[in-house]
mmCIF file with all atom_site columns, C-alpha atoms in Angstrom:
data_model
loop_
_atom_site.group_PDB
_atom_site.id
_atom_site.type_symbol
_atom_site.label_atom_id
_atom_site.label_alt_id
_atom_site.label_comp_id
_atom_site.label_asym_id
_atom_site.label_entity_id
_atom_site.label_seq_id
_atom_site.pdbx_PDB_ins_code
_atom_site.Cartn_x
_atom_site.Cartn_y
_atom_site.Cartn_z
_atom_site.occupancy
_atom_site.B_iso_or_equiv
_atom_site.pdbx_formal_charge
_atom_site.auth_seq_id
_atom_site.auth_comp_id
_atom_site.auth_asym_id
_atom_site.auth_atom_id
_atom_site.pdbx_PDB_model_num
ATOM 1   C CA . UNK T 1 1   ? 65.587  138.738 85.261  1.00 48.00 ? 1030 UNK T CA 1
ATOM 2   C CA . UNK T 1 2   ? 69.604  139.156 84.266  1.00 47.00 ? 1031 UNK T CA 1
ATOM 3   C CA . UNK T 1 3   ? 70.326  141.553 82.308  1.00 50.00 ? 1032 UNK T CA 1
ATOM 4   C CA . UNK T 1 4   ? 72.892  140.779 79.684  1.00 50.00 ? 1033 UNK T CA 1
ATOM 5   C CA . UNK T 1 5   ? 75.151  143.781 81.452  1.00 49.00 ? 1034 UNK T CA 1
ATOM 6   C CA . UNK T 1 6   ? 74.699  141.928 84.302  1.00 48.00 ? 1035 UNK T CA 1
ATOM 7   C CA . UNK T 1 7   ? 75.959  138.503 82.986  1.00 49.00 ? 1036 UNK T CA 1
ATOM 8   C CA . UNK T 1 8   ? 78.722  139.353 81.207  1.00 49.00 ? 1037 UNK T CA 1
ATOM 9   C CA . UNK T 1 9   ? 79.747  141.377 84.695  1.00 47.00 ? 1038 UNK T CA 1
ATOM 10  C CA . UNK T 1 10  ? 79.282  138.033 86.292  1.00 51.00 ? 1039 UNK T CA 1
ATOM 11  C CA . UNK T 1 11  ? 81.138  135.934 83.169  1.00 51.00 ? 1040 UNK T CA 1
ATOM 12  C CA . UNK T 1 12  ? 84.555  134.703 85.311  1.00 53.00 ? 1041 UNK T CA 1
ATOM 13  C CA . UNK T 1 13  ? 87.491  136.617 83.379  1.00 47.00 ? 1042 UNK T CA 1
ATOM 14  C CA . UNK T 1 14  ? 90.050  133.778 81.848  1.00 52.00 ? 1043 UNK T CA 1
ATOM 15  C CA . UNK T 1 15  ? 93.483  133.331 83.750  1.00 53.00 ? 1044 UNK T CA 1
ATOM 16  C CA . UNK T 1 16  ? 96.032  133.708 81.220  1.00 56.00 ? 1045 UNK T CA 1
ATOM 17  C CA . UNK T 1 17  ? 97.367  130.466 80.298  1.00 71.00 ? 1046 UNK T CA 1
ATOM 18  C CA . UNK T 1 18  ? 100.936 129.241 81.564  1.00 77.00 ? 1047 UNK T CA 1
ATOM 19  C CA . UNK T 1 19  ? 102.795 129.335 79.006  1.00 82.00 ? 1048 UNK T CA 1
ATOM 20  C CA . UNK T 1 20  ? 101.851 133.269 77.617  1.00 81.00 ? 1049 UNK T CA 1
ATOM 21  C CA . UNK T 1 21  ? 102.776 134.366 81.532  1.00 88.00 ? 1050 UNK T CA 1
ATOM 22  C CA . UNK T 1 22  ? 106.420 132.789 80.833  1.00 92.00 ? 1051 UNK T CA 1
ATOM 23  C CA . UNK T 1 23  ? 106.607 134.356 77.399  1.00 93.00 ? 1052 UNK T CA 1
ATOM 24  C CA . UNK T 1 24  ? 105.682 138.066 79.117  1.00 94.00 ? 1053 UNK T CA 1
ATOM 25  C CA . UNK T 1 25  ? 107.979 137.309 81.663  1.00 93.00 ? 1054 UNK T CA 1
ATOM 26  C CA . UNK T 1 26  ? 110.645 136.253 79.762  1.00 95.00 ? 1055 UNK T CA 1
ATOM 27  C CA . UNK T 1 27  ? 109.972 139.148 76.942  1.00 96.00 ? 1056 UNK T CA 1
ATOM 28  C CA . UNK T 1 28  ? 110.026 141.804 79.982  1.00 94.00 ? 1057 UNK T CA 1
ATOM 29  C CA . UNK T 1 29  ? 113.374 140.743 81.523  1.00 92.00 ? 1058 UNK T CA 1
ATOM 30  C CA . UNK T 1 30  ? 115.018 140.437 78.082  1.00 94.00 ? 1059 UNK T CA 1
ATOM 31  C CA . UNK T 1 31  ? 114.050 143.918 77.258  1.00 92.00 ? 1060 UNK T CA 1
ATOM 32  C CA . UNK T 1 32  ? 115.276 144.841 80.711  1.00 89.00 ? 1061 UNK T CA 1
ATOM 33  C CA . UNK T 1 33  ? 118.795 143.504 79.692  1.00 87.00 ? 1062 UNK T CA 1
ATOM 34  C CA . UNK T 1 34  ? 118.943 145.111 76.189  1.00 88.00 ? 1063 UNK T CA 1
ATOM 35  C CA . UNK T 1 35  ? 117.536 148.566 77.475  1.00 86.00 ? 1064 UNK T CA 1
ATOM 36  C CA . UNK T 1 36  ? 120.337 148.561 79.694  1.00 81.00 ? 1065 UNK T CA 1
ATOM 37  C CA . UNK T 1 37  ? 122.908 147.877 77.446  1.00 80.00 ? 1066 UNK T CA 1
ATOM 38  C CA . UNK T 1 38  ? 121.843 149.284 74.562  1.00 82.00 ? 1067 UNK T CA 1
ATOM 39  C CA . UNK T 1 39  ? 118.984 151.546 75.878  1.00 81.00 ? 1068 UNK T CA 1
ATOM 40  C CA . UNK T 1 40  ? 115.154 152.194 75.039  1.00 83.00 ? 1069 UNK T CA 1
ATOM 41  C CA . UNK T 1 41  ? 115.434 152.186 71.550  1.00 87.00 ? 1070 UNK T CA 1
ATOM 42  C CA . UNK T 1 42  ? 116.320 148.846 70.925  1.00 90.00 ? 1071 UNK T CA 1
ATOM 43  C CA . UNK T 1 43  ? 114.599 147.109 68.471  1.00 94.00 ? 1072 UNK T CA 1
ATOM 44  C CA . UNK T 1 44  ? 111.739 144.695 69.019  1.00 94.00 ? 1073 UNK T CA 1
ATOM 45  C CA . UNK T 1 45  ? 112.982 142.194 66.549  1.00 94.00 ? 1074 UNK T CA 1
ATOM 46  C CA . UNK T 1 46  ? 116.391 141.933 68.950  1.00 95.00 ? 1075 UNK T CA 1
ATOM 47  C CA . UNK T 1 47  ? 114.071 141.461 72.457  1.00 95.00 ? 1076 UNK T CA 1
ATOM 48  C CA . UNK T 1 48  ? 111.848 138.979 70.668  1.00 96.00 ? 1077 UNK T CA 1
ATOM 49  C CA . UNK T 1 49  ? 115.140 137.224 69.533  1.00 96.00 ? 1078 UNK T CA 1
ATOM 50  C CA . UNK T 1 50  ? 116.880 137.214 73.210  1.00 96.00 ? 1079 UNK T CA 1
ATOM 51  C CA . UNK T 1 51  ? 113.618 136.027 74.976  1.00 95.00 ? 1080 UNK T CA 1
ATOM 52  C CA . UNK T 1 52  ? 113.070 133.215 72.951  1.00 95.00 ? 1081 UNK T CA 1
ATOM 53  C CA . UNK T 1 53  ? 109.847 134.469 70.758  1.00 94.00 ? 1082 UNK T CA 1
ATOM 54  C CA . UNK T 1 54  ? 108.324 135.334 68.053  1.00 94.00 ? 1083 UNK T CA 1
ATOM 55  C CA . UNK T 1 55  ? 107.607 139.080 67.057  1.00 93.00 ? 1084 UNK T CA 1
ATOM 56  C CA . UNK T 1 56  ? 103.920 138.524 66.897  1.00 94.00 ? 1085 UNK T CA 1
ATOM 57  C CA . UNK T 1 57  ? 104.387 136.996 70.300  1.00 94.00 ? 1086 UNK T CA 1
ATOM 58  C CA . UNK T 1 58  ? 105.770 139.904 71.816  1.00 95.00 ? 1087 UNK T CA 1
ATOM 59  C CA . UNK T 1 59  ? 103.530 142.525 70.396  1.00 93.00 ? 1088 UNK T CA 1
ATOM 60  C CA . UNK T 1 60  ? 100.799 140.154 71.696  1.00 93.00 ? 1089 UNK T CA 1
ATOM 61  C CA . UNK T 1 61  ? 101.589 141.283 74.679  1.00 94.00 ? 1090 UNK T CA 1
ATOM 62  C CA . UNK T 1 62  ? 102.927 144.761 74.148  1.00 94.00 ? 1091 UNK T CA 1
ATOM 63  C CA . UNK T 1 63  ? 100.945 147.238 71.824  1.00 90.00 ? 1092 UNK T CA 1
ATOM 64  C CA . UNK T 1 64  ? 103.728 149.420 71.932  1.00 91.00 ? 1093 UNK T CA 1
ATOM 65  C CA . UNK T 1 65  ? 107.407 150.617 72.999  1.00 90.00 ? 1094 UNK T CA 1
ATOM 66  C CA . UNK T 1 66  ? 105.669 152.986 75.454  1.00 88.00 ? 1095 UNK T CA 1
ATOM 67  C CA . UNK T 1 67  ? 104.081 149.793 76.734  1.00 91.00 ? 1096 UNK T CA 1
ATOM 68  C CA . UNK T 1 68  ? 106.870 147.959 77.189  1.00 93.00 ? 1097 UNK T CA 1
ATOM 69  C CA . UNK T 1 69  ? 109.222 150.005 78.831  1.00 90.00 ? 1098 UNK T CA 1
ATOM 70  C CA . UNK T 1 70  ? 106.690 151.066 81.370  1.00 90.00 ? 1099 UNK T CA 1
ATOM 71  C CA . UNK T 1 71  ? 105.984 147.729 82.250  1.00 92.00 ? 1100 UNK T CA 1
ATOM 72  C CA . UNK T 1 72  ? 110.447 147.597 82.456  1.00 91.00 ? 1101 UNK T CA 1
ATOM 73  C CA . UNK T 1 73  ? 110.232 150.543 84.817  1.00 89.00 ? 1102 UNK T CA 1
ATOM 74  C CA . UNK T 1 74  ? 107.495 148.288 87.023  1.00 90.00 ? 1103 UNK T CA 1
ATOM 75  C CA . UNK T 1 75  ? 109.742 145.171 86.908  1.00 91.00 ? 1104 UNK T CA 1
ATOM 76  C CA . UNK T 1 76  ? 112.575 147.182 88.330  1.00 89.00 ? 1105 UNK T CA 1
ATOM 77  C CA . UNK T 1 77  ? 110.988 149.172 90.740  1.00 89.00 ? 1106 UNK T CA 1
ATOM 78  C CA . UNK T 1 78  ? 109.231 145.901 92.070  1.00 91.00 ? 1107 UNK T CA 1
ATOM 79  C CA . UNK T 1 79  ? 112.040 144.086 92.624  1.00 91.00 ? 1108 UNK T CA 1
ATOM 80  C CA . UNK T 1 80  ? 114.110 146.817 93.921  1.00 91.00 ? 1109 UNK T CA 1
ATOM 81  C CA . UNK T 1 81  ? 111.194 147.374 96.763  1.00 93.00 ? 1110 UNK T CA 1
ATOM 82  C CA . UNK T 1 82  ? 111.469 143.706 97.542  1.00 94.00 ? 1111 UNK T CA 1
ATOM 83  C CA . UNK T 1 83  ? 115.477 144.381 98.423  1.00 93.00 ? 1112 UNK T CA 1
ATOM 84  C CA . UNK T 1 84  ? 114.098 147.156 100.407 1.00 94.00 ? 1113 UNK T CA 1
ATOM 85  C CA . UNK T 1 85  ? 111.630 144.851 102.619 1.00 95.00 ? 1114 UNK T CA 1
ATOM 86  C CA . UNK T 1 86  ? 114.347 142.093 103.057 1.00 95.00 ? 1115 UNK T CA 1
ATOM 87  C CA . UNK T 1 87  ? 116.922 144.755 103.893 1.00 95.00 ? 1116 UNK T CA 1
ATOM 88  C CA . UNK T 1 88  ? 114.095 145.880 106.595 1.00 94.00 ? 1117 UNK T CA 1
ATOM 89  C CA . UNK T 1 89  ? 113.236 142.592 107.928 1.00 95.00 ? 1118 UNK T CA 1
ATOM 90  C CA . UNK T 1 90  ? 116.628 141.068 107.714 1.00 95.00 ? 1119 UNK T CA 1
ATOM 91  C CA . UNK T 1 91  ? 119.172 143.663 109.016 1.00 94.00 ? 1120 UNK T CA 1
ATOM 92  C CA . UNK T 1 92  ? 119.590 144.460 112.799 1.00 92.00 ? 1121 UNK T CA 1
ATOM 93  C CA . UNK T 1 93  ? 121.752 147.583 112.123 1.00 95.00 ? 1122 UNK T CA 1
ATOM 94  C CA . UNK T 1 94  ? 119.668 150.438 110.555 1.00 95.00 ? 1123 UNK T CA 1
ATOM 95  C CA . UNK T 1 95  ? 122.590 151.676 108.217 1.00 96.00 ? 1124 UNK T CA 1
ATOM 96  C CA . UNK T 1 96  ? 123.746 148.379 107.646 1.00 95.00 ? 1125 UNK T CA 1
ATOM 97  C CA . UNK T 1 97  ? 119.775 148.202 106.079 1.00 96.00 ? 1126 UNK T CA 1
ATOM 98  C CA . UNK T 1 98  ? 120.595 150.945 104.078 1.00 96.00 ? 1127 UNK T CA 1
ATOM 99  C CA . UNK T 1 99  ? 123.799 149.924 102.717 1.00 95.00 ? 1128 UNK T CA 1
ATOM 100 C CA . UNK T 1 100 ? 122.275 146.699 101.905 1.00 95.00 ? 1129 UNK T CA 1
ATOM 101 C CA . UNK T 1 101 ? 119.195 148.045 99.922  1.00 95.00 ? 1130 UNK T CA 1
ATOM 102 C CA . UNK T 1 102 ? 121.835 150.385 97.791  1.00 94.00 ? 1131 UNK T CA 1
ATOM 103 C CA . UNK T 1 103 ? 124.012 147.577 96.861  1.00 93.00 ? 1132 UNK T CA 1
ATOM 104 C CA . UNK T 1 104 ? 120.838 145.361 95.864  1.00 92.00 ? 1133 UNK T CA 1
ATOM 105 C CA . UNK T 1 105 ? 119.099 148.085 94.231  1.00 91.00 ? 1134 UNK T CA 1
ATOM 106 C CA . UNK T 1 106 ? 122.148 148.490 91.548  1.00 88.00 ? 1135 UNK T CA 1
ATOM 107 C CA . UNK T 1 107 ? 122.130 145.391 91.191  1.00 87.00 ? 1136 UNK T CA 1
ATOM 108 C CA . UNK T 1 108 ? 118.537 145.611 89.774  1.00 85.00 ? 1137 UNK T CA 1
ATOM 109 C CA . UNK T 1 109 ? 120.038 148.356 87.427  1.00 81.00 ? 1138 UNK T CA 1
ATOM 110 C CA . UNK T 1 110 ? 117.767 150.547 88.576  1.00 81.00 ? 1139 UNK T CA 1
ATOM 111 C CA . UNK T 1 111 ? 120.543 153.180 87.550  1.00 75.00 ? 1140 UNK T CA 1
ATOM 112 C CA . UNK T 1 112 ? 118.949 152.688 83.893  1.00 70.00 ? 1141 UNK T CA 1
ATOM 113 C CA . UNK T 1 113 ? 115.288 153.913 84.724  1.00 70.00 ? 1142 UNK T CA 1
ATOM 114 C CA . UNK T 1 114 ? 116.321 157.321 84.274  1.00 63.00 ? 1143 UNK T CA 1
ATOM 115 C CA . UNK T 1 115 ? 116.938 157.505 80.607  1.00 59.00 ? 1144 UNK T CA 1
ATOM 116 C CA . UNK T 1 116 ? 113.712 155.098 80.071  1.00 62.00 ? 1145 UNK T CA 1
ATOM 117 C CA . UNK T 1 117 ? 111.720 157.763 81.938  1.00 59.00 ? 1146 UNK T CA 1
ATOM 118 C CA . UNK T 1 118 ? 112.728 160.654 79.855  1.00 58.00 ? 1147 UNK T CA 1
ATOM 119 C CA . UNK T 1 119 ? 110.669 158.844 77.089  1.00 57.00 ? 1148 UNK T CA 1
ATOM 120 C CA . UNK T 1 120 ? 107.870 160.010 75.731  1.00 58.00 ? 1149 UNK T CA 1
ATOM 121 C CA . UNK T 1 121 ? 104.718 157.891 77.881  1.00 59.00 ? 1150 UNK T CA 1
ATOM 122 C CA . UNK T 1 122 ? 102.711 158.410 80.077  1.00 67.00 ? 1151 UNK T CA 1
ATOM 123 C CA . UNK T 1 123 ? 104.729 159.132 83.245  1.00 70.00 ? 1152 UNK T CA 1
ATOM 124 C CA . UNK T 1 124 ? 101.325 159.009 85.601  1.00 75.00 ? 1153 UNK T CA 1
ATOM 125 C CA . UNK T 1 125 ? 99.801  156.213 84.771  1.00 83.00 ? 1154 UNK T CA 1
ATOM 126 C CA . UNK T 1 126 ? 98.101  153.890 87.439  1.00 89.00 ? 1155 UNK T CA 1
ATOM 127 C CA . UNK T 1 127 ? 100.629 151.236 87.580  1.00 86.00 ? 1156 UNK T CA 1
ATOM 128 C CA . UNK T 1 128 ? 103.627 153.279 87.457  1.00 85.00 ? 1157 UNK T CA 1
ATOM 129 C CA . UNK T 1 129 ? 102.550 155.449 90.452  1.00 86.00 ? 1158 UNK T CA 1
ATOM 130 C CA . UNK T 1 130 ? 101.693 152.572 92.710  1.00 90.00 ? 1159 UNK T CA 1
ATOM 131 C CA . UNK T 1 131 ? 105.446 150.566 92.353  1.00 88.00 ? 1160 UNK T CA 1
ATOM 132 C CA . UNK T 1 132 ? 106.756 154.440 92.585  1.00 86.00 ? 1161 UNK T CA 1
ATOM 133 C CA . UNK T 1 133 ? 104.791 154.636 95.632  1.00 89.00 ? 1162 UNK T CA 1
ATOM 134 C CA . UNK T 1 134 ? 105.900 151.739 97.269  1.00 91.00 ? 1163 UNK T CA 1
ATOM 135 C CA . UNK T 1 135 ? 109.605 152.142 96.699  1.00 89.00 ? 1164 UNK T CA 1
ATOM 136 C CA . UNK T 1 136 ? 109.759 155.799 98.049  1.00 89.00 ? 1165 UNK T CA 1
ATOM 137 C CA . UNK T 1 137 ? 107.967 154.719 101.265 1.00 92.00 ? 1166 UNK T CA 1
ATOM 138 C CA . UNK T 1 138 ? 110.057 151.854 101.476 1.00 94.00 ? 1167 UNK T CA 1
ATOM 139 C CA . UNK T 1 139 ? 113.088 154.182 100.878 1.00 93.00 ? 1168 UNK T CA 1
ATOM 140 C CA . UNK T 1 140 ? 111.792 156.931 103.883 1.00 93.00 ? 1169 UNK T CA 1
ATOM 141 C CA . UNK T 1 141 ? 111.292 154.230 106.024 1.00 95.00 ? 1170 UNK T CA 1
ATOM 142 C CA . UNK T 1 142 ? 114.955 153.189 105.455 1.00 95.00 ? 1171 UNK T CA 1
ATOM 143 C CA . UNK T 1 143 ? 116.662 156.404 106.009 1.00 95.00 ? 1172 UNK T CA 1
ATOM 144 C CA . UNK T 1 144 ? 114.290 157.525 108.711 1.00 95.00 ? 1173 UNK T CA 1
ATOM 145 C CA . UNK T 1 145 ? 115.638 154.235 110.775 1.00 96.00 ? 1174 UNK T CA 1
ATOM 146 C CA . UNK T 1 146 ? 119.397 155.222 109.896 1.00 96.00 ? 1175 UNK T CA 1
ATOM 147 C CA . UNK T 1 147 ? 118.604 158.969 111.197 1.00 95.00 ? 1176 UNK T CA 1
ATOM 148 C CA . UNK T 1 148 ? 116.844 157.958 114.262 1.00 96.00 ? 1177 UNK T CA 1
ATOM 149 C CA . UNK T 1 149 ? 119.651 155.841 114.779 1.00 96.00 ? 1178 UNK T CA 1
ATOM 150 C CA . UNK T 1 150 ? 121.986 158.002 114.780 1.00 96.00 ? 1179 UNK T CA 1
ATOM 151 C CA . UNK T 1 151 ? 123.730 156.346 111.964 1.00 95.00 ? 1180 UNK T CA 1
ATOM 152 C CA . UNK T 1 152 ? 122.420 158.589 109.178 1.00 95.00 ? 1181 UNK T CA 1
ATOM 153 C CA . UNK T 1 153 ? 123.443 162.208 108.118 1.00 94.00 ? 1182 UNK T CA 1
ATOM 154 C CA . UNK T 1 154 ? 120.381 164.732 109.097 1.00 92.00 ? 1183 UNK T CA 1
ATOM 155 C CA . UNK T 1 155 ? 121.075 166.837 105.585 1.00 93.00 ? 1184 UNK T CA 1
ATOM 156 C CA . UNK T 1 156 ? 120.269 164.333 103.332 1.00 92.00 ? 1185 UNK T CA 1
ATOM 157 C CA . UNK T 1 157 ? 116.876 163.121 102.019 1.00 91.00 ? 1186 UNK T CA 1
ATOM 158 C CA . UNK T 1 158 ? 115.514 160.572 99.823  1.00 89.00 ? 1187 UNK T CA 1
ATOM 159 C CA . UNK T 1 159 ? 116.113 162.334 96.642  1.00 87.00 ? 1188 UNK T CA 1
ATOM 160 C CA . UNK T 1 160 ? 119.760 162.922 97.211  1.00 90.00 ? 1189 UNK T CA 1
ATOM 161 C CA . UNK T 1 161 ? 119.810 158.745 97.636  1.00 90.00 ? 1190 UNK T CA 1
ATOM 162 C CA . UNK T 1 162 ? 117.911 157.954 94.687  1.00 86.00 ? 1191 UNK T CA 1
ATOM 163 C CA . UNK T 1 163 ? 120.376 160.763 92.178  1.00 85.00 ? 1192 UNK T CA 1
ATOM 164 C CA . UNK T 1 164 ? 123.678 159.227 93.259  1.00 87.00 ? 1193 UNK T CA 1
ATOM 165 C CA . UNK T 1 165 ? 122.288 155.555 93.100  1.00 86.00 ? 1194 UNK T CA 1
ATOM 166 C CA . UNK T 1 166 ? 120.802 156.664 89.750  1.00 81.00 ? 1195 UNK T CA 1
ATOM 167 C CA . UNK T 1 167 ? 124.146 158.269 88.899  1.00 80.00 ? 1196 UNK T CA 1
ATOM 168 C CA . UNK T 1 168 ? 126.707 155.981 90.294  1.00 81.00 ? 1197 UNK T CA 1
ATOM 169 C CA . UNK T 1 169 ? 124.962 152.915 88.529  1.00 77.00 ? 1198 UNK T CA 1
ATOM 170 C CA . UNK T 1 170 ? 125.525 153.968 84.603  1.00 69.00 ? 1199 UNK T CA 1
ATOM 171 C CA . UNK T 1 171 ? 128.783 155.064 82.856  1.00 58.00 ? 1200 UNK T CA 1
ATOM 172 C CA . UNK T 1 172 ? 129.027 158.092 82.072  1.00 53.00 ? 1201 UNK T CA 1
ATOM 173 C CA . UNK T 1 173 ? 127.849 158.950 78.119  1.00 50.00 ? 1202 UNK T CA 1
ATOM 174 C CA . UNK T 1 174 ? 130.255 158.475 75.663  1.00 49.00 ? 1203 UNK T CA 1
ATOM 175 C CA . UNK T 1 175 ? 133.095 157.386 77.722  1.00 48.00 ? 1204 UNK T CA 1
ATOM 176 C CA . UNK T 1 176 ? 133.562 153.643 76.101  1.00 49.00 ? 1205 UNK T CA 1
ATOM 177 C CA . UNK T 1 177 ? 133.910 152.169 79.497  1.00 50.00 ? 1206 UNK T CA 1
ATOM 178 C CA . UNK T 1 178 ? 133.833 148.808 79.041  1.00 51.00 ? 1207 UNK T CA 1
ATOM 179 C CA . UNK T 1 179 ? 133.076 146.047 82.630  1.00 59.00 ? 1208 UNK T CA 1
ATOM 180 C CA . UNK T 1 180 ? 131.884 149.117 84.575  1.00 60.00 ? 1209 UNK T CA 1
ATOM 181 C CA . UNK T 1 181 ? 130.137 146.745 86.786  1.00 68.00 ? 1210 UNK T CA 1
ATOM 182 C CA . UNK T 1 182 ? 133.389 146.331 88.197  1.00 71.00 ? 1211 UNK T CA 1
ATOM 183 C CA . UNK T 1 183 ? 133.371 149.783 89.888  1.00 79.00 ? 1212 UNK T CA 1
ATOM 184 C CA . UNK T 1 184 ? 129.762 150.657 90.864  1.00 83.00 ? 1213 UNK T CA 1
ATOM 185 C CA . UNK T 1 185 ? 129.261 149.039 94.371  1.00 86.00 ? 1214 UNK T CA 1
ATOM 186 C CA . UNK T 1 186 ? 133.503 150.514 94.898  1.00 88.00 ? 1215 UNK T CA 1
ATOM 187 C CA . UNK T 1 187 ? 132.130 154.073 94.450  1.00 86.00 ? 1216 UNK T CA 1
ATOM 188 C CA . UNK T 1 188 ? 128.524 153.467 96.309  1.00 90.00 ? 1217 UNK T CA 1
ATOM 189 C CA . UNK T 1 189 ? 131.053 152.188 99.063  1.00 90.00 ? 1218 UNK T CA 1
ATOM 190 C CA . UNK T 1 190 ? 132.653 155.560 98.998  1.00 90.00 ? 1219 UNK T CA 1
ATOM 191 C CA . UNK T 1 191 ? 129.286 157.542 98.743  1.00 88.00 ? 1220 UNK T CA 1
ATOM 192 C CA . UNK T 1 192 ? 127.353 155.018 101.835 1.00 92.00 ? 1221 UNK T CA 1
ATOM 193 C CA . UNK T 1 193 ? 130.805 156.186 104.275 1.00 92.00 ? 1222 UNK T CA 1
ATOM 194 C CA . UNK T 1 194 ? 130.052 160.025 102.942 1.00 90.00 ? 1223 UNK T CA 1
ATOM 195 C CA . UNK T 1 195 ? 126.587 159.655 104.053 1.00 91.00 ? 1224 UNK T CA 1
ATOM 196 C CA . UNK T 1 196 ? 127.428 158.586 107.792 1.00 92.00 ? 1225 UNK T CA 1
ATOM 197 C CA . UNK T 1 197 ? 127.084 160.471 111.054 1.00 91.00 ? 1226 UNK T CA 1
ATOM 198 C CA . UNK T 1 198 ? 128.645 162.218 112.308 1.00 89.00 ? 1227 UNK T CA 1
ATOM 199 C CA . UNK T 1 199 ? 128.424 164.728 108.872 1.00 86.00 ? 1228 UNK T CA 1
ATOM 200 C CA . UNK T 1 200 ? 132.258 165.832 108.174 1.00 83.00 ? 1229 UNK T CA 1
ATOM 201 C CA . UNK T 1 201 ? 130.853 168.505 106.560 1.00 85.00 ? 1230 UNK T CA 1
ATOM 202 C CA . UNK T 1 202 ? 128.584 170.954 105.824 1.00 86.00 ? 1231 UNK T CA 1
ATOM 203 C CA . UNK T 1 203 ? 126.444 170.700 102.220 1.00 84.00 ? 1232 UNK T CA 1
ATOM 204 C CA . UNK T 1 204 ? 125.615 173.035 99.846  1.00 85.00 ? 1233 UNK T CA 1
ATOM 205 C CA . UNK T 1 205 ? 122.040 173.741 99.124  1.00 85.00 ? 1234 UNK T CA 1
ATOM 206 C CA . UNK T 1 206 ? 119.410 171.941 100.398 1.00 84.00 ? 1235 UNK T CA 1
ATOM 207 C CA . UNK T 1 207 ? 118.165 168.038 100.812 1.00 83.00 ? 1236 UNK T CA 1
ATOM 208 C CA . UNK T 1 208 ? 116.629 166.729 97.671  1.00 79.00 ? 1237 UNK T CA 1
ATOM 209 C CA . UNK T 1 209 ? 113.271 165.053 98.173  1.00 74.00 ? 1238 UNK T CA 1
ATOM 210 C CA . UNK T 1 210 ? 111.411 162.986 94.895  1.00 69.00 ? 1239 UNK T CA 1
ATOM 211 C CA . UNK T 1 211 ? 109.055 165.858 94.964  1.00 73.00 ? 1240 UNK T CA 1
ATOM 212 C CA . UNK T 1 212 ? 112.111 168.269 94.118  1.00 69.00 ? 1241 UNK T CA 1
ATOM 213 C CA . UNK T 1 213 ? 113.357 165.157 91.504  1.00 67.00 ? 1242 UNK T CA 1
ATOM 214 C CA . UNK T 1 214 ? 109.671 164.841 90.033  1.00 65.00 ? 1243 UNK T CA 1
ATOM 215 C CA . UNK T 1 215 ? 109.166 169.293 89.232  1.00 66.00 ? 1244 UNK T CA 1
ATOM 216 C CA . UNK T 1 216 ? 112.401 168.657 87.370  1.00 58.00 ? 1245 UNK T CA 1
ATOM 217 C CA . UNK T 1 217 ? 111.534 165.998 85.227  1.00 56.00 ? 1246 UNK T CA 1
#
């Protein structure tokens, strides 16, 4: 006999309908735009109005700020690991890879996770640590093909990439700089030639790895 555990186990779980997986998608990459330009504290009311829905609509789908942004920080890091297959598949020339992933990542303005994930959520949740997971390997597996090429700088590691990308990608606080878009892929020009071999010279301390990043969070 079926239990009625066991049938509402074996009850099919309802796709979401078409039109509520536009509205999340359009609510997440509107809230990616304002939290960029405006940051995490945006209102609601102003990423309902830029995607195109109601309030009730949005908080449909998102509980919470906490919610939201995480599922931001996902977006981002999601797309930015599918630059970093393309750049793997795509590229003959290992640094040329690399080069190409940095570009395409600031592009994704992944520059602006950084302030998102100083906010107070839950930094190890499930879904968070598997796009995380992905992009670092993806990352390593970049670099490691630039340094066995010969192409890459042997003092630098992962973390050092990710800071400067993370740096080079926002204006600085405060400074009223208005089109900065304009100079971020001239200075990751400057930093991808500084990160080279051969090294022209020697740096201070030692390479950064995310571990190092994620103790100082």
């Amino acid at each position: 006999m079926v239990t009625a555990a066991a049938a509402e186990r074996s009850r099919p779980v309802p796709r979401p309908r078409a039109d509520a997986l536009r509205n999340r998608e359009r609510i997440v990459a509107a809230a990616r735009e304002m939290f960029v330009e405006f940051g995490p504290e945006v209102p609601f009311d102003e990423i309902a109005r830029r995607a195109g829905v109601g309030n009730a609509t949005l908080y449909r789908h998102f509980a919470d700020r906490a919610e939201l942004i995480r599922e931001v920080v996902c977006f981002v890091m999601d797309r930015t690991a599918e630059q970093a297959e393309r750049a793997l598949a795509e590229e003959g020339d290992a640094f040329e890879a690399l080069r190409r992933f940095v570009h395409a990542a600031a592009e994704e303005r992944i520059g602006a996770l950084c302030p998102m994930l100083s906010g107070d959520f839950d930094k190890q949740h499930p879904d968070l640590d598997e796009a995380r997971d992905r992009i670092e390997s993806l990352v390593e597996g970049l670099m490691e093909r630039a340094r066995t090429a010969g192409r890459l700088r042997t003092d630098v590691a992962v973390g050092d990439l990710m800071v400067a990308l993370s740096q080079l990608t926002r204006p600085l606080p405060g400074s009223g700089c208005v089109n900065f878009d304009q100079f971020v892929h001239r200075h990751l020009q400057l930093f991808l030639d500084g990160l080279q071999a051969p090294a022209r010279s020697e740096l201070p301390g030692a390479a950064a790895t995310l571990e190092d990043l994620r103790r100082r969070a």
